[in-house]
Every structure is written in structure tokens, then in C-alpha cells.
């Protein structure tokens, strides 16, 4: 029997349940990645994500070759391509790790179709700590508050222990044809942007393993104290590796617990990622629809004009916002504290729809995934799960004073912003936002809300 292993956002060999299950198949294995941007529920990748994918596939191809199998690349709708790969290889079994967003309806339909044709089809736990649907309230519904969700996660069995990478793989005698990666044209045409991404990141499983080790040995002890300060090197920078499945969250979890450091705060951030994916499992259109329907009528500005462009370019005149937006453009990444400030500024000071900002991050972040990116934008805007109170508006000036007090982060990314005129008055725009939220909520408590943070 020959087995086809279908890769998605799991570009690794360690703790890869589908690959592990195929490793001893006497008929050999076909390992294929399908670039599917056509099927229902699949969101086409942004520019930074496409750059990462290109280099991650190169790295994975090298690692698989070391194990004895080629990486087959094909492009198109999975419902068409997977049967083609099975026919070309003669495989009678197909395995994959599960996805938890809107794509899963297509996966379920494909599984049913293949089984009707006599193809053995199995799926395995994907890139989460706990299977979505297994952590629900007493009423069987999705949690909407993170603290309660995470307590429920921690009260149950721990995440499964990670599986080792196969020592070797046997390639199926007949391998399907493979596309050339360069023909997919994933790399950006803006060489200055690509250069910035390459200077910051090394995609691939080996880099993910090295990054996890570096974090646990050099940064984890000070993570809780320093994680909100963008001018410190205290973060794990594992988010893009997790997004592409170059390391599994189960591996991160167990390695952190065995490292002999206080990793509680770090693991709670991993839990926030988990919360986003469990939310996406129950509400699959996160990048279009707010979880709180009450905010559907929010009076976003329909013509943001030059202010949106100023935000995108990092030319707002608010140094912390500008530094973050320029870091994003240059490296495909932004410090988490600064992400919250930049998102609050766009949605609340400029009254620009959170979906506009989410789309910009989707295109420019190397770690933007279909759950965390819209989930976090909804949290800031006030329409999502465990959302920040609608009256909480991050003041970019006080945030700069608190979290970049020496000015090192701003000096690195946007020093001239200190001398740039501000595009909006903070006090007036805050009052405008509170009035808009009060209008949506039917004259609630907006006027009594706390001051900007």
C-alpha cells in the first residue's frame, strides 16, 4: 500500500501525525503540498505570507530529501488535485493533519468522496494544543472569555506529547509530477521589501527549532517582565513558525515545561493563540463578520482618505504608531504591544473599519493566520471574543512613555516622526469614538468610561 501525505500549514517533519502514520508503509510514501487558493473557505495568501511559504517549502524539500522522499508541489483546488495525485502515484491511502477554519468543510467533503471511491482516508490532530470542539462551556457552546477558556483547557488532560520525526522514509516507486516552485511566483516583485524580510527571518523547521531553543535558554526567564517593551529582545519570535506549522504548539508546550524556567506567562500567550483557533472553529468568517452583531451598525468612516495611507506608511505623527508600521513594512513583523496601539489608533482615533486594518496586516505580516489576525483585530475594535472594553482607547503617546521610555524603538524605526505633525487630535478623536460606540450601544456607559490608557 502506498500512502499520500497531504501537507497544508504543517511544513515540518517532527510531531507530524500524518507523516508519522505513513512512515512504515511498505508501499512507500508520496509527500505533497498543494497550493490551493481556489476552494471555498480558503483565503488567498498575503504578500509576506507568500514570501515565507516559498522559503519554507525550499527548506522542507531539503529536509524531506535527507529522509529519502521528494516534496511534490501542485497548485489548484484540492478536490481536483488530490485525486489526480492519487491516480498518478497509485496511492490507496491519503493522510492529513486537520485544519480548523472555514476550509474544514471542504476537507470533510473530500474525505467522504475519497472513501466512496475506496481510498482509505484519515485525518489527525493539527496545529493546536487541544482539539477545537473539545473545550466548550457547560452548555456546549464556545467560550467567549479567555480566562474561563484557559482554565477549562488547563483543567483537562495535557496536550499530547510530540511525536519524533521519522528517522527515514521510503519513497513510493511512482512519484507524481511536481510543479517548479519558481513557477508559482510567490516572491514579491519589490526587492527592497524582500530584502527586509530576508534580513529578519529564516523560514523552515530547523530555524524554528533553533528559535525555540534560543528563547528557552536566553529569553524565557525575562519574558514576563519585558514582553511589553518593544526595544528589548525578550519575545520568542516563534509566531511565523507556528503559523506555518514549522513547529507544533505541542512541541513548544512540552519543551517550555521541561526547560526549567517559569514559562507560565509565555504559555498563556500560546493559550491566547489557542483561543483564537477555537473561536474560528465555531465562527468561520472572522475576517468579515464581527462576533458581536451589535457592532454591525458602527458608523465607520466610508472615505478614510489620506489618513489611512498615512497609517499604512507610518506617517501619522505619533511616533510609536509610526515605528510599528515601519517595522511591519520592513520586516513583516510588529511587536505585539505596538500592534495593539496601532490597531486601536486606526479603529478608534481614525474610525476606520477594523477589516481594513486586518486586510493590511494580512498582506504584510509573515505570521498572519486565518484565526489570530482577525481575532485580534476584533478584540481591539471591541466586537470580538473577550473584547477590550469599547471605551478603552490606547493613547499612543502615553503608551510610548510607558513601554519605550528611553525611545530606543522609535529611534530605530521612525526617528523623524518625533518632528512630524500629528494627523488627528487625540482628545477630539477619542470623544468622537466614544460617541460612536455610545450610539451603537444605545446610549450606554460610554461617557463614564475610564481615561485613555
mmCIF file of C-alpha atoms in Angstrom, residues 52 127 203 228 278 280 298 364 369:
data_model
loop_
_atom_site.group_PDB
_atom_site.id
_atom_site.type_symbol
_atom_site.label_atom_id
_atom_site.label_comp_id
_atom_site.label_asym_id
_atom_site.label_seq_id
_atom_site.Cartn_x
_atom_site.Cartn_y
_atom_site.Cartn_z
ATOM 1 C CA UNK A 52 7.576 32.888 3.773
ATOM 2 C CA UNK A 127 -1.719 22.777 14.818
ATOM 3 C CA UNK A 203 11.944 30.212 7.447
ATOM 4 C CA UNK A 228 5.602 44.581 26.570
ATOM 5 C CA UNK A 278 -11.176 27.585 18.925
ATOM 6 C CA UNK A 280 -12.535 30.422 14.487
ATOM 7 C CA UNK A 298 -20.999 51.015 13.850
ATOM 8 C CA UNK A 364 2.201 42.456 5.317
ATOM 9 C CA UNK A 369 -3.081 33.338 10.103
#
